[in-house]
């Protein structure tokens, strides 16, 4: 069997009257929330400006270091190009003269130059990284 529907009977109450104290409390909450929002915005704006300045500084440092490194490589490889050219000319001369000792000596020189790295004389790359991280490091060329 089905239950008969239960009917609720009662009185609907009107909303409670808002007192001046409640209105003042709500206004205080709004003012506090807006002040907090303004403070957070100011702090975040300052942080964004600081990060933007840091980024610009680091990008400038990277570009300056890149320019120096490119210049160094151009000079180092130009020197190597000249060395290889002279060594191969000497190898051709030794081969044309049929001088195996001279050819062997020149070939050893070519291999030695080929094995050396343009950065080999700079030392440990870990030390270079530490120097790059140190803003007070003075680079001498």
Coordinates of C-alpha atoms in Angstrom, one line a residue:
X1 CA 0.0 0.0 0.0
X2 CA 1.1 3.4 -0.6
X3 CA 1.5 6.0 2.1
X4 CA -0.7 9.0 1.8
X5 CA 1.2 12.2 1.0
X6 CA 2.2 14.1 4.1
X7 CA 1.3 17.7 3.9
X8 CA 3.5 20.2 5.8
X9 CA 1.8 23.1 7.3
X10 CA 3.6 26.1 8.7
X11 CA 4.3 29.8 8.6
X12 CA 6.9 31.3 6.2
X13 CA 9.1 33.7 8.1
X14 CA 10.2 37.0 6.5
X15 CA 14.0 37.6 6.3
X16 CA 15.6 38.9 9.4
X17 CA 16.1 42.6 9.5
X18 CA 19.7 43.7 9.0
X19 CA 21.0 45.7 11.8
X20 CA 23.4 48.7 11.4
X21 CA 26.0 46.5 13.1
X22 CA 25.6 43.8 10.4
X23 CA 25.9 46.4 7.6
X24 CA 29.1 47.8 9.2
X25 CA 30.6 44.3 9.6
X26 CA 29.9 43.6 5.9
X27 CA 31.4 46.9 4.9
X28 CA 34.5 46.2 7.0
X29 CA 34.9 42.8 5.4
X30 CA 34.7 44.3 1.9
X31 CA 37.2 47.0 2.8
X32 CA 39.6 44.4 4.3
X33 CA 39.3 42.2 1.2
X34 CA 40.0 45.0 -1.1
X35 CA 43.0 46.2 0.9
X36 CA 44.4 42.6 0.9
X37 CA 43.8 42.5 -2.9
X38 CA 45.6 45.8 -3.4
X39 CA 48.5 44.6 -1.2
X40 CA 48.8 41.3 -3.1
X41 CA 48.6 43.1 -6.5
X42 CA 51.4 45.5 -5.4
X43 CA 53.6 42.7 -4.2
X44 CA 53.0 40.6 -7.3
X45 CA 53.6 43.7 -9.6
X46 CA 56.9 44.3 -7.8
X47 CA 57.9 40.7 -8.2
X48 CA 57.0 40.7 -11.9
X49 CA 59.1 43.8 -12.4
X50 CA 62.0 42.3 -10.5
X51 CA 61.8 39.1 -12.6
X52 CA 61.6 41.1 -15.8
X53 CA 64.7 43.1 -14.8
X54 CA 66.5 39.9 -13.8
X55 CA 65.5 38.2 -17.1
X56 CA 66.7 41.3 -19.1
X57 CA 70.0 41.3 -17.2
X58 CA 70.6 37.6 -17.7
X59 CA 69.8 37.7 -21.3
X60 CA 72.2 40.6 -21.8
X61 CA 74.9 38.6 -19.9
X62 CA 74.3 35.6 -22.1
X63 CA 74.4 37.6 -25.3
X64 CA 77.7 39.3 -24.2
X65 CA 79.2 36.0 -23.3
X66 CA 78.0 34.5 -26.6
X67 CA 79.6 37.4 -28.5
X68 CA 82.9 36.9 -26.7
X69 CA 82.8 33.1 -27.3
X70 CA 82.0 33.5 -31.0
X71 CA 84.9 35.9 -31.4
X72 CA 87.2 33.5 -29.6
X73 CA 86.1 30.6 -31.8
X74 CA 86.5 32.6 -34.9
X75 CA 90.1 33.5 -33.9
X76 CA 90.9 30.0 -32.6
X77 CA 89.7 28.3 -35.7
X78 CA 91.2 30.9 -38.0
X79 CA 94.5 30.1 -36.4
X80 CA 93.9 26.4 -36.8
X81 CA 92.9 26.9 -40.4
X82 CA 96.2 28.7 -41.0
X83 CA 98.1 25.9 -39.1
X84 CA 96.4 23.2 -41.1
X85 CA 97.1 24.9 -44.3
X86 CA 100.8 25.3 -43.6
X87 CA 101.0 21.7 -42.3
X88 CA 99.3 20.3 -45.4
X89 CA 101.6 22.4 -47.6
X90 CA 104.6 20.9 -45.8
X91 CA 103.1 17.4 -46.1
X92 CA 102.7 17.9 -49.9
X93 CA 106.3 19.2 -50.1
X94 CA 107.6 16.1 -48.1
X95 CA 105.6 13.8 -50.3
X96 CA 106.8 15.5 -53.5
X97 CA 110.4 15.2 -52.3
X98 CA 109.9 11.5 -51.2
X99 CA 110.9 12.3 -47.6
X100 CA 109.1 9.8 -45.4
X101 CA 110.6 11.1 -42.1
X102 CA 109.4 14.7 -42.9
X103 CA 106.0 13.4 -44.0
X104 CA 105.7 11.4 -40.7
X105 CA 106.7 14.4 -38.6
X106 CA 104.2 16.7 -40.4
X107 CA 101.5 14.1 -40.1
X108 CA 102.1 13.8 -36.4
X109 CA 101.8 17.6 -36.2
X110 CA 98.5 17.5 -38.0
X111 CA 97.1 14.8 -35.7
X112 CA 98.3 16.8 -32.6
X113 CA 96.6 19.9 -33.8
X114 CA 93.4 18.0 -34.6
X115 CA 93.3 16.4 -31.2
X116 CA 93.6 19.7 -29.3
X117 CA 90.5 21.6 -28.4
X118 CA 90.2 25.4 -28.6
X119 CA 89.0 25.4 -25.0
X120 CA 91.5 22.8 -23.7
X121 CA 93.7 25.5 -22.3
X122 CA 90.9 27.1 -20.3
X123 CA 90.9 24.3 -17.7
X124 CA 88.0 22.5 -16.0
X125 CA 84.6 23.3 -17.4
X126 CA 83.1 23.0 -13.9
X127 CA 85.2 26.0 -12.9
X128 CA 84.1 27.9 -15.9
X129 CA 80.4 27.2 -14.9
X130 CA 81.1 28.4 -11.4
X131 CA 82.7 31.6 -12.8
X132 CA 79.7 32.1 -15.0
X133 CA 77.4 31.9 -12.0
X134 CA 79.5 34.4 -10.1
X135 CA 78.4 37.9 -11.0
X136 CA 81.6 39.4 -9.4
X137 CA 84.0 37.2 -11.5
X138 CA 86.4 39.2 -13.6
X139 CA 87.2 37.7 -17.0
X140 CA 90.7 38.3 -18.4
X141 CA 91.5 37.6 -22.0

